[in-house]
Each structure stands twice: as structure tokens, then as C-alpha cells.
Coordinates of C-alpha atoms in Angstrom, one line a residue:
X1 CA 102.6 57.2 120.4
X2 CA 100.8 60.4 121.5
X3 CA 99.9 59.9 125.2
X4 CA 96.8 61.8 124.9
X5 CA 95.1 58.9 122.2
X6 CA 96.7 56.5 124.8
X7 CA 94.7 58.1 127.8
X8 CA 91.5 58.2 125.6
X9 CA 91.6 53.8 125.1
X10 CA 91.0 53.4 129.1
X11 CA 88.4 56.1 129.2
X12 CA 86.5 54.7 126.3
X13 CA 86.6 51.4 127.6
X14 CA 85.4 52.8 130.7
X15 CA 82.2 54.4 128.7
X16 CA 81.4 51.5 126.9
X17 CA 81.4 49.1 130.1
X18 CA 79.0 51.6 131.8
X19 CA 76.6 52.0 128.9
X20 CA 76.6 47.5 128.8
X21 CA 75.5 48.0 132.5
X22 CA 72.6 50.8 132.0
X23 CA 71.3 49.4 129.2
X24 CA 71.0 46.2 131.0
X25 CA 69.6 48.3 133.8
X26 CA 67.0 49.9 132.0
X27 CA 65.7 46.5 130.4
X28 CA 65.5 44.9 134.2
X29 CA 63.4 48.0 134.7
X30 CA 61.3 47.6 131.6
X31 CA 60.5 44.4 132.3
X32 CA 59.0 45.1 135.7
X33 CA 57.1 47.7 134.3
X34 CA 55.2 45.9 131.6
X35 CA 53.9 44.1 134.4
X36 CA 51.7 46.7 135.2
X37 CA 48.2 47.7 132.9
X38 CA 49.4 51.6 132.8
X39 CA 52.3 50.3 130.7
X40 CA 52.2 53.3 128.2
X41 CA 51.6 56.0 130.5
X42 CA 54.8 54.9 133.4
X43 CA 56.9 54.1 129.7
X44 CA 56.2 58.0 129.2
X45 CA 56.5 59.2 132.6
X46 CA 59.6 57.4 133.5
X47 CA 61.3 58.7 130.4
X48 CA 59.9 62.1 130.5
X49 CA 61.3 62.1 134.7
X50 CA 64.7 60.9 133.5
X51 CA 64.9 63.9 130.8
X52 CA 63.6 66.5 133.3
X53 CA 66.3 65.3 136.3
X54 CA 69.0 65.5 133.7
X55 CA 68.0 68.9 132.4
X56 CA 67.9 70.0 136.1
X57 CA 71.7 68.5 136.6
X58 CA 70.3 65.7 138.8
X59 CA 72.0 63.1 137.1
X60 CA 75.8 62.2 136.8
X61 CA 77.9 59.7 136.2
X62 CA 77.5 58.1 138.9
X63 CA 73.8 57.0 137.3
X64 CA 75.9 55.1 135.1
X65 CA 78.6 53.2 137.3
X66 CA 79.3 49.9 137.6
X67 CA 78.8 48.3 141.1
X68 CA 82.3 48.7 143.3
X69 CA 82.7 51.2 140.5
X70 CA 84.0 55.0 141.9
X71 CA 83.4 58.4 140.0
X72 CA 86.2 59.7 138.5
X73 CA 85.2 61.8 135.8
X74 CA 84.2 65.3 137.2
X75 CA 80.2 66.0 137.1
X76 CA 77.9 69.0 136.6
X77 CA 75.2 70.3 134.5
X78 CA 76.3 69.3 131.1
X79 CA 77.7 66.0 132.0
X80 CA 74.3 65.0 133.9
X81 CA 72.4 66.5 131.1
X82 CA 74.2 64.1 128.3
X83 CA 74.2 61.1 131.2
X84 CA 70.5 61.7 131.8
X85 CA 69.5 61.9 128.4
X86 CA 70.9 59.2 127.1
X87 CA 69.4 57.2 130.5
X88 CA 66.1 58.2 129.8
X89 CA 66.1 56.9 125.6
X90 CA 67.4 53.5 126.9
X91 CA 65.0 53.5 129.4
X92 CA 62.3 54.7 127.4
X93 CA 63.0 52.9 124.5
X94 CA 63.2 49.3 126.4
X95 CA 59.8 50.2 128.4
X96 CA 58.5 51.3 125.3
X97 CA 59.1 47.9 123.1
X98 CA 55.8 46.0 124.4
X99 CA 55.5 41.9 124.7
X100 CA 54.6 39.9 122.3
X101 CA 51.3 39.4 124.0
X102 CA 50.5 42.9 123.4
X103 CA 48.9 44.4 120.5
X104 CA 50.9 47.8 119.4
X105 CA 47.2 48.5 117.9
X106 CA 45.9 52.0 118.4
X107 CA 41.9 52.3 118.3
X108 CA 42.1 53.8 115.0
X109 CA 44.0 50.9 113.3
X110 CA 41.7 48.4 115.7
X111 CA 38.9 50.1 113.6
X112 CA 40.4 49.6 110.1
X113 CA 41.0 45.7 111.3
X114 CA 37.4 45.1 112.0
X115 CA 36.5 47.1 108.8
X116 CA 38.8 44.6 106.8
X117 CA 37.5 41.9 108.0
X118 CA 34.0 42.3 107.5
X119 CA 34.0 43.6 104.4
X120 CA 37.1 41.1 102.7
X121 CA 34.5 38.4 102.7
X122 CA 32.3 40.6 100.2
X123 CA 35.4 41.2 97.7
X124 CA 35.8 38.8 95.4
X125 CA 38.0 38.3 92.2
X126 CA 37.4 37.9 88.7
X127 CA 39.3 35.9 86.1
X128 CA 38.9 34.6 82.2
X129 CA 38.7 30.7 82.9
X130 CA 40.3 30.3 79.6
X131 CA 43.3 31.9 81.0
X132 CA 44.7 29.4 84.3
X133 CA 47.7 29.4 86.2
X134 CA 49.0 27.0 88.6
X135 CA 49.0 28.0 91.9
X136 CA 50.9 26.1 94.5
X137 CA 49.4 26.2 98.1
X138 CA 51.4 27.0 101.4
X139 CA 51.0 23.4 102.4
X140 CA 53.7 21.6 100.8
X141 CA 51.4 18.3 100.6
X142 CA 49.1 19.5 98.1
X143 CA 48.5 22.4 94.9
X144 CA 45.1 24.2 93.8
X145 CA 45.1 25.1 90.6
X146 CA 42.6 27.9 89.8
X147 CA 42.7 31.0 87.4
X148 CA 44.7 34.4 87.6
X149 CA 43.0 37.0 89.1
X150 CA 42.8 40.0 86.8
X151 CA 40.2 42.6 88.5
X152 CA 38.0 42.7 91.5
X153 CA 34.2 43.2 92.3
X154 CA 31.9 43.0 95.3
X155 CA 28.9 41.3 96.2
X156 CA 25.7 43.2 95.1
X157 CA 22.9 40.7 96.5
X158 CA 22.4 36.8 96.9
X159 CA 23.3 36.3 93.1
X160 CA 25.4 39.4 91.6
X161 CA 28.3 40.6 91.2
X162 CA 28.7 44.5 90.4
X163 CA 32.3 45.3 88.7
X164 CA 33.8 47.6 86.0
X165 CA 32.7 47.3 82.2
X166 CA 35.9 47.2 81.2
X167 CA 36.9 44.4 83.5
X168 CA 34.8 41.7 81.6
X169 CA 34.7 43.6 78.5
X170 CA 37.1 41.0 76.5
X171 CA 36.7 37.8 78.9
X172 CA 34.6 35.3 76.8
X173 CA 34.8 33.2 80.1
X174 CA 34.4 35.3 83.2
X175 CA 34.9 33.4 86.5
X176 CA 34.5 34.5 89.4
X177 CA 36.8 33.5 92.9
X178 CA 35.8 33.9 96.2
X179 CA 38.7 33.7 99.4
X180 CA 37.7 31.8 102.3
X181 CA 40.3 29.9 105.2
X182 CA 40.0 25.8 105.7
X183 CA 40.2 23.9 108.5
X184 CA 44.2 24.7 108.7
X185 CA 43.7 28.4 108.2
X186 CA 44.9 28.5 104.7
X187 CA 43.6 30.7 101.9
X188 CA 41.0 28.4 100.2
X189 CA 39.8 30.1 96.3
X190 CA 36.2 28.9 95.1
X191 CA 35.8 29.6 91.8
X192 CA 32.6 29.9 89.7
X193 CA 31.3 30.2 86.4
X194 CA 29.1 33.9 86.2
X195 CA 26.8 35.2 83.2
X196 CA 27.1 39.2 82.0
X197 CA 24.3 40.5 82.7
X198 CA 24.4 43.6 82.3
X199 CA 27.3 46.2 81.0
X200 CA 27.0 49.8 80.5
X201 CA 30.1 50.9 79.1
X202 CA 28.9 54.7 79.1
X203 CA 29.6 54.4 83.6
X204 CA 31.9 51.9 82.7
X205 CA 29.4 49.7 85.3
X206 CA 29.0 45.4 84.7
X207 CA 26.8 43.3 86.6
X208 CA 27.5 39.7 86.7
X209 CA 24.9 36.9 87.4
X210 CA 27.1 33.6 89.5
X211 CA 26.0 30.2 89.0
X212 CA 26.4 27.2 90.8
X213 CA 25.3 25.2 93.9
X214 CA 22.7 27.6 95.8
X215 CA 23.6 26.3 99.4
X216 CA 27.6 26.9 98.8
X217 CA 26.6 30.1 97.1
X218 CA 24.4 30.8 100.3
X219 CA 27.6 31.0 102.4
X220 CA 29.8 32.8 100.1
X221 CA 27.4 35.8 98.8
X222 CA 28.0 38.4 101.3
X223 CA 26.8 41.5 99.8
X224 CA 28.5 44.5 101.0
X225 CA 26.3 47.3 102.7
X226 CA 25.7 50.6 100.3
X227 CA 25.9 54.2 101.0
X228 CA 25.2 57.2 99.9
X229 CA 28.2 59.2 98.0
X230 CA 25.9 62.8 97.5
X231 CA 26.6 63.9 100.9
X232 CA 30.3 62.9 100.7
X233 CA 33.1 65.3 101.9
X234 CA 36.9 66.3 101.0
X235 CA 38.7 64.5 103.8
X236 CA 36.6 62.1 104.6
X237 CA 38.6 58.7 105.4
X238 CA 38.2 56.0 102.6
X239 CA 39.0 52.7 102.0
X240 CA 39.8 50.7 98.8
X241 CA 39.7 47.1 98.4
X242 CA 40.9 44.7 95.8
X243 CA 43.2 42.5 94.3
X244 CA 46.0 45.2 92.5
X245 CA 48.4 42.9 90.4
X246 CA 46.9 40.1 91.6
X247 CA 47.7 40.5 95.4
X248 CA 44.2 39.3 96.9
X249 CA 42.0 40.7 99.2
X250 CA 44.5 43.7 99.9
X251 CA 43.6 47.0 101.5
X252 CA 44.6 50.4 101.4
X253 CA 43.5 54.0 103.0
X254 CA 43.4 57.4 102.3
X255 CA 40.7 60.2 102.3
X256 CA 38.4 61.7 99.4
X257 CA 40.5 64.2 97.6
X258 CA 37.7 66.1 95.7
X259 CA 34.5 65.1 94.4
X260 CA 32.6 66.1 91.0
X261 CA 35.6 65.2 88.6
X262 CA 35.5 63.8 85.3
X263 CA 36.9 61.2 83.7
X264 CA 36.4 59.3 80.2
X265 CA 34.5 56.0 79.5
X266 CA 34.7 53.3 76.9
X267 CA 32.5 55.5 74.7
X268 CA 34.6 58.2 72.9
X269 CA 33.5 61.9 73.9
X270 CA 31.1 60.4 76.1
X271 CA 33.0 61.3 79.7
X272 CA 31.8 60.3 83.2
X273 CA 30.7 62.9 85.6
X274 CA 30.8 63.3 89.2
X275 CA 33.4 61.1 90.5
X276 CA 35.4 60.8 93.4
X277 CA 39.1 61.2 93.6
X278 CA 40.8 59.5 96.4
X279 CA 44.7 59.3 97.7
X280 CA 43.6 55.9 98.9
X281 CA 46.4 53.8 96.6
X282 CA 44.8 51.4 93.9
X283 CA 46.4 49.6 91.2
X284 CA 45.7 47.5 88.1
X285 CA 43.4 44.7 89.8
X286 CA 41.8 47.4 91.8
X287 CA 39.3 47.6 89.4
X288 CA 35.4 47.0 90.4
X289 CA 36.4 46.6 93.7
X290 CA 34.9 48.8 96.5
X291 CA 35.9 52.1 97.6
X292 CA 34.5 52.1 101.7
X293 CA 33.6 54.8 103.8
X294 CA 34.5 54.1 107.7
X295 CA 31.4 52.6 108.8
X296 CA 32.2 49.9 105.9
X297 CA 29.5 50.6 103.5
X298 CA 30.3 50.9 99.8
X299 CA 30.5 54.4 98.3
X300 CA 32.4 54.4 95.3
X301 CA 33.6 51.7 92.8
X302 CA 37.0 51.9 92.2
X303 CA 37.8 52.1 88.4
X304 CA 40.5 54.4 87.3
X305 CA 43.7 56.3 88.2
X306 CA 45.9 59.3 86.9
X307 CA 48.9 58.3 86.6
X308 CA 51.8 58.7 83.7
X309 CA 53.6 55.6 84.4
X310 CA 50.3 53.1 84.8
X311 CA 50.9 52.6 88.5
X312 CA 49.7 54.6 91.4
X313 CA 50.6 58.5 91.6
X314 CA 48.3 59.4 94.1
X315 CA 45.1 59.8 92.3
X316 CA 42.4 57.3 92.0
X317 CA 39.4 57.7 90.5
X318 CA 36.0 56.1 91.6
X319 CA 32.6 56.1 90.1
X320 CA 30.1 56.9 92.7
X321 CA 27.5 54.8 94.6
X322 CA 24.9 56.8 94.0
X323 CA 25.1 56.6 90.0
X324 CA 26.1 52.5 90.8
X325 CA 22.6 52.3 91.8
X326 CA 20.8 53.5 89.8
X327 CA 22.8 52.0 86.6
X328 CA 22.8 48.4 88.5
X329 CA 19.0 48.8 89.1
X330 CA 18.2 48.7 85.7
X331 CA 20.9 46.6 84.5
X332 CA 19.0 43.5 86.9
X333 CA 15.6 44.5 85.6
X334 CA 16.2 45.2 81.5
X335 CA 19.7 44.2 80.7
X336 CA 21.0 47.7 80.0
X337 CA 20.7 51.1 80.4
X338 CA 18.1 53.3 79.7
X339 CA 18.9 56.8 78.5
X340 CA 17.3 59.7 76.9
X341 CA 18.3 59.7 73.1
X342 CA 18.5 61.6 69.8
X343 CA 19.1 58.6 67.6
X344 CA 22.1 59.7 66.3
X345 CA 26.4 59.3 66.0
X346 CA 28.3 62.6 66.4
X347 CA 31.5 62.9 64.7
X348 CA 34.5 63.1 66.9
X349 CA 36.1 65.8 67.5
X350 CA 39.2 65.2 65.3
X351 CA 37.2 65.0 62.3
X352 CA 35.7 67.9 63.0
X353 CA 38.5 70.0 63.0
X354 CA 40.1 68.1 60.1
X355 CA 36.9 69.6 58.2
X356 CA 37.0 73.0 59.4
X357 CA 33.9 72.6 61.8
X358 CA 35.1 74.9 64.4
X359 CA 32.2 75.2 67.1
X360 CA 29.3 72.8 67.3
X361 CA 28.5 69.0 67.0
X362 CA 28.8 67.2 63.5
X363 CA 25.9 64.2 63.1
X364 CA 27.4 61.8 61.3
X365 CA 25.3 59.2 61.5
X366 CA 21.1 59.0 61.9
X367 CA 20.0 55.8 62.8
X368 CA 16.5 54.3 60.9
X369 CA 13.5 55.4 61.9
X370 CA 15.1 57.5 65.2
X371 CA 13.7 60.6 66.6
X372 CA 16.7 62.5 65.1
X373 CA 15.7 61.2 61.4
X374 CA 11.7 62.0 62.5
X375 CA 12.9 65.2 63.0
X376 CA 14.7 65.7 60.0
X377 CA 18.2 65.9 61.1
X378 CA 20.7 65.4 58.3
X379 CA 23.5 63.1 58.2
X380 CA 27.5 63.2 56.4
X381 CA 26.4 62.3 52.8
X382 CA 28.1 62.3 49.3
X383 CA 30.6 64.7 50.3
X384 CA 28.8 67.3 52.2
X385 CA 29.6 67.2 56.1
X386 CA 26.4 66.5 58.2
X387 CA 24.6 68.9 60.4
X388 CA 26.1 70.9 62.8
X389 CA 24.4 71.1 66.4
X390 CA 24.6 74.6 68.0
X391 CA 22.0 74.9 70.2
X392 CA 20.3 72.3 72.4
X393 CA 17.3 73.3 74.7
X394 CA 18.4 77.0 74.4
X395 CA 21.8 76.6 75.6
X396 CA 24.7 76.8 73.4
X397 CA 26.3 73.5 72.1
X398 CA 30.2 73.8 71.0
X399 CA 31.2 70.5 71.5
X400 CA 30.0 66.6 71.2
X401 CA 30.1 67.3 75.5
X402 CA 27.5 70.0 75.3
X403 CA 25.2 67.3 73.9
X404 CA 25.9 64.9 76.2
X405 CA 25.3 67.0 78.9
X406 CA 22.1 68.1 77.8
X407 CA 20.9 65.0 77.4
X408 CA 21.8 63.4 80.9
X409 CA 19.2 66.3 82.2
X410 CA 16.5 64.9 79.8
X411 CA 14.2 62.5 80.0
X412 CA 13.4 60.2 77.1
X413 CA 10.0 61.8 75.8
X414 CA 10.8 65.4 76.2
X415 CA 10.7 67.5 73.6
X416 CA 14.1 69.0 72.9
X417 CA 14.7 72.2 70.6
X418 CA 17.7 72.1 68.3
X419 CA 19.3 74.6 66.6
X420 CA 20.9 73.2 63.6
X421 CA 23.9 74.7 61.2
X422 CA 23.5 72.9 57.6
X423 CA 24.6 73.3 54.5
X424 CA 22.8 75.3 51.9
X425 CA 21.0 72.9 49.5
X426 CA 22.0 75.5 46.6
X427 CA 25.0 73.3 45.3
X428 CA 26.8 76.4 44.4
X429 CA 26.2 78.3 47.7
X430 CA 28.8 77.4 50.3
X431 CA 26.9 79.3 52.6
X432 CA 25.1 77.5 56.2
X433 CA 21.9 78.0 56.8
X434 CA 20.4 77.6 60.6
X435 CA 17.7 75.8 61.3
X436 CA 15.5 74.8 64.3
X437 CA 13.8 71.3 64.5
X438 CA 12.3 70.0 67.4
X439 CA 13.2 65.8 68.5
X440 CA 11.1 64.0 70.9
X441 CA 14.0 62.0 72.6
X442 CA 13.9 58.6 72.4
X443 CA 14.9 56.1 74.8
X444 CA 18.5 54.2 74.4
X445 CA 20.4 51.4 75.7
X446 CA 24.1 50.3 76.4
X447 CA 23.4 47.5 74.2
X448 CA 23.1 49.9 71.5
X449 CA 25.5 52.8 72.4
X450 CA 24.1 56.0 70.5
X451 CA 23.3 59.8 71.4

């Protein structure tokens, strides 16, 4: 046996009993410490004191000896510096690790608590009641059975719910579940039976009437407060709450990533403008719940993300307050919508190319007695492809977006100027011929999805 490995046994045994009686050491100390109200501040400084003595050769050895115990090993600089160091981790890692009786909480997450809980109570969940699941409670004594939650929405006022179109789009049952505690603090869900209202699915914007007793609902209505998402601002801490895959009442946080993006709605090549993008994580179930800002108030609803494997990559997509109320507003009042229209279906963009229609937007279809069809504007018939719109209010149209565009700056009654590309009545011209009709704009609904 080599003597050298036989020396090193003793030696090592000699380390490991001294480090047993430091640590034990530094956890006497910590627990004298935490006695006192400046617990994070003499945690720091007594760590940051040990580090400086050893860097300073202060401490040896010795520091680490047990009682009766003589130095043996030779001390200096570097051996204090490696004794001292490792002193002051124990010793700030034991003074560090607070009681149970103290809250690790710093004032930011204190903030995000008391955000959570008094906004949860507003975010409820939606469901098809034709679609149930059992649910088994905590409490092994009894089971509630009530449906799955498939999306999320928040309280608008004492009777509405505000959520995304295309989260009650196919439910021919829409429930709606609200999370309170009992008497044992348990989750307790309180389902009821809500009536669509409204649904735009141009914002991609539902509004759901609740019914049921008016003293329970009393209670459970807590309609969040609203902002104002105009004067938001890249950085700005959000909030998202919601039920993603069915995990209820869960937040998450994260900061507006930009502002004034696009994204599509139900409506093909009708896109919706001016959204927020967040980090803030959301999920399938997200949807219709609020996005907060960090006084609480609502500022986006939360409807979309980006992602290429359908879960969370980082971008979320919310539509914002601002265009929520407006669209709600009328929703309450008339059922729908109101927009500025022409009265007519524009091809999309597919078929346009398919027929050689490279710049401009096809009409094919002019509904009865519209302003389009007042106006004179030509539909796809026997063959020939309908008339192609290239100019709208003096600015040039090459796509079905143009239009759309246009028209979200109009007003229903305004007169609006088209220029028109249409093909030459002469059967045996292939030729276009432009030309300009004028369309008061008529006013449409998102019962009756049209341009």
C-alpha cells in the first residue's frame, strides 16, 4: 500500500469531523440570529465579514477545530482564504434559510399576491354542459360532479360575461363556473346556465348573458375593473389569467412585447388590428380570460398565441381593451356589431390568383338591394370574374386587406369613391375597362358577416 494514500485516510477524516462541527456551528449561530428583525441584513453582513476576514488571511484552521482539538496543519493566506470561505457559505447559507413563520415574499411578489387574489374572483370558466366529467373532490367523503372547463372569461357587470368568439362558437350549451372556497377551504365550482348574447367573430369578441338565482349571482358577479390599452407601453408588466388546459384560476406574468400587431379572426381576410403581444405565458384555456395591467384592471383579452407546436412559445396575443369596449357596448345594446359596409363578398385571395387577378379585390358576391348593388357594382356571373376593386377613397386597393382597412375608417353613410376594373361588355373584347361608382356605405352586423 502506498503510504502517502495511507497518510491522506487520517487527514480526511480529520476534514470531515471539522466541517460536522462548523456546520453545526454556523446553524447554532443562525438560529440566534433569526431571532432578531434585521434577519436579512446581519445574514449578509455576517457572511460578507466572514469572506472579507478570510480574504485578509484572518481565518485558519483553527476556525474550524474541534474543542480539545490542536492545529496541526500549517496556516496562512491561502489556507484561511479556503477555511474562511467555506465558513462564511455555511454560515450564510444557514442564516439565510428563514423559519417557517417567515414569508420569503419580496414586495414585488407581495404585490402580484394581492393582484391574484382580487382579481381570481372575477375569472371564471366556461364549459358545454353537454360535455361533463366527474370530478372527485379533495375530501375523500364526498364528489362534485360539474363540467370540463374548456376556456375562460371575466366578469363584465352584474349579468355578463365578456369572452372570445371562438370559445362559444360550437357550444350549443355554454355554462358557465365560478371558483369559490367552503367552510373547509376547499375549491367549491358553481355552475350556471348563460345565454350568447352577443358574438362578433370579426374581433373574435362574445358576450354571455348568466342566469340564475339573482341573490347567489349577487355574490359571485365580480366584474373586473377596465383600463385603457391606447396609452400602453413595451415593457410594461402584464398579467394573464385563466384556466390553460383546464388548470383553474392559474396565473402567469410577463411584460407587453409590442403593440399594434395583427392577427387573423374567424372571418377569412378579415384580420384583427392593433393587438398586444405579451411574453406573459397562456395556453389552450387561456382564452377570454383577462390580460391585467399591475394596478389589476383589465387591458387586453387574451385570445391567441404564435406558436408552431400549439403550446406556448413565448408569444401571446391579446385583443385590446379599448376595442373590447367598444365591441361589448354594442353587443349589450343591439346584439351585434355595427360596421360600415359595402354589401358585398370579396373573393379570397386564392381564387384570385387561380384566375389571374393579380392586384386588386374580386366581388364575388352583391347582396340584394345593398349599397354595392345601388351602386352598380358587378358580381362573378356566367363565367366572367366579378369586378375588380382598385381604388377606394383615393387610395390604392391591391388586396381584400386594402378594403377592409378602408372601411374600419369609415362610417356607415359616407360616401365612398370606388375605382372599379370590369370586364368589357363587348363579348369578344378581353379588354378591362375602369370605372368609378360612388357607394353610400351601409351599415353591417356580425350576425350577417359581409364587407
Amino acid at each position: 500500500q502506498d503510504p502517502a494514500s495511507s497518510n491522506q485516510a487520517p487527514e480526511k477524516e480529520q476534514v470531515a469531523r471539522r466541517l460536522r462541527f462548523a456546520s453545526a456551528s454556523a446553524m447554532a449561530q443562525s438560529r440566534r440570529v433569526r431571532r432578531s428583525s434585521a434577519l436579512p441584513g446581519l445574514a449578509a453582513l455576517g457572511a460578507l465579514a466572514c469572506a472579507a476576514l478570510a480574504l485578509h488571511g484572518r481565518l485558519a484552521t483553527t476556525d474550524f477545530l474541534l474543542p480539545g482539538e490542536r492545529a496541526e496543519v500549517p496556516t496562512g493566506p491561502s489556507v484561511g482564504r479556503r477555511a474562511g470561505l467555506l465558513g462564511a457559505g455555511l454560515l450564510g447559507a444557514a442564516v439565510l434559510q428563514p423559519p417557517s413563520s417567515v414569508l420569503a415574499l419580496t414586495s414585488e411578489e407581495l404585490h402580484a399576491a394581492a393582484l391574484f387574489l382580487k382579481a381570481a374572483p372575477g375569472v371564471i370558466g366556461i364549459t358545454d354542459a353537454s360535455l361533463t366529467k366527474q370530478v372527485s373532490s379533495r375530501a375523500a367523503d364526498r364528489a362534485a360532479e360539474h363540467p370540463a372547463v374548456t376556456g375562460s372569461g371575466f366578469v363584465w357587470d352584474g349579468s355578463h360575461i365578456v369572452t372570445n368568439y371562438h370559445v362559444v362558437d360550437d357550444m350549443k350549451s355554454p355554462q358557465v363556473v365560478f371558483i369559490t372556497k367552503d367552510a373547509n377551504g376547499e375549491d367549491k365550482h358553481s355552475s350556471f346556465a348563460a345565454t350568447i348574447v352577443g358574438a362578433d367573430p370579426l374581433s373574435d369578441i362574445a358576450v354571455l348573458e348568466v342566469s340564475g338565482d339573482s341573490l347567489i349571482l349577487a355574490g359571485l358577479m365580480v366584474p373586473l375593473g377596465r383600463g385603457v390599452s391606447e396609452t400602453l407601453l413595451p415593457g410594461q408588466a402584464v398579467f394573464a389569467l385563466g384556466n390553460p388546459f383546464g388548470l383553474e384560476h392559474s396565473m402567469s406574468r410577463g411584460v407587453i412585447s409590442g403593440l399594434s400587431r395583427t392577427m387573423q379572426s374567424g372571418v377569412p381576410g378579415r384580420p384583427i388590428r392593433g393587438v398586444i403581444q405579451t411574453d406573459a405565458s397562456i395556453n389552450p384555456g387561456n382564452s377570454g380570460g383577462p390580460l391585467l395591467d399591475s394596478d389589476g384592471n383589465v387591458i387586453g383579452l387574451n385570445s391567441a398565441i404564435l406558436s408552431s407546436t400549439g403550446t406556448f412559445s413565448g408569444i401571446g396575443l391579446a385583443i385590446p381593451i379599448d376595442t373590447v369596449k367598444r365591441n361589448v357596448g354594442s353587443m349589450i345594446s343591439n346584439g351585434f356589431v355595427s360596421r360600415s359596409s359595402l354589401g358585398v363578398v370579396l373573393a379570397p385571395e386564392y381564387l384570385t390568383e387561380v384566375l389571374g387577378v393579380k392586384n386588386g379585390a374580386m366581388v364575388m358576391k352583391v347582396f340584394p338591394g345593398s349599397p354595392a348593388q345601388q351602386a352598380g357594382v358587378q358580381a362573378m356571373r356566367r363565367g366572367h370574374i366579378g369586378d375588380v376593386i382598385v381604388g377606394m377613397a383615393g387610395k390604392p386597393v391591391t388586396s381584400t386587406a386594402d378594403v377592409f382597412n378602408i372601411l374600419e375608417t369609415s362610417a356607415p353613410g359616407d360616401d365612398l369613391p370606388l375605382q372599379i376594373r370590369r370586364v368589357s361588355a363587348d363579348a369578344d373584347n378581353d379588354e378591362f375597362e375602369v370605372v368609378s361608382v360612388t357607394v353610400r356605405l351601409g351599415a353591417s352586423n356580425s350576425k350577417l358577416v359581409m364587407t
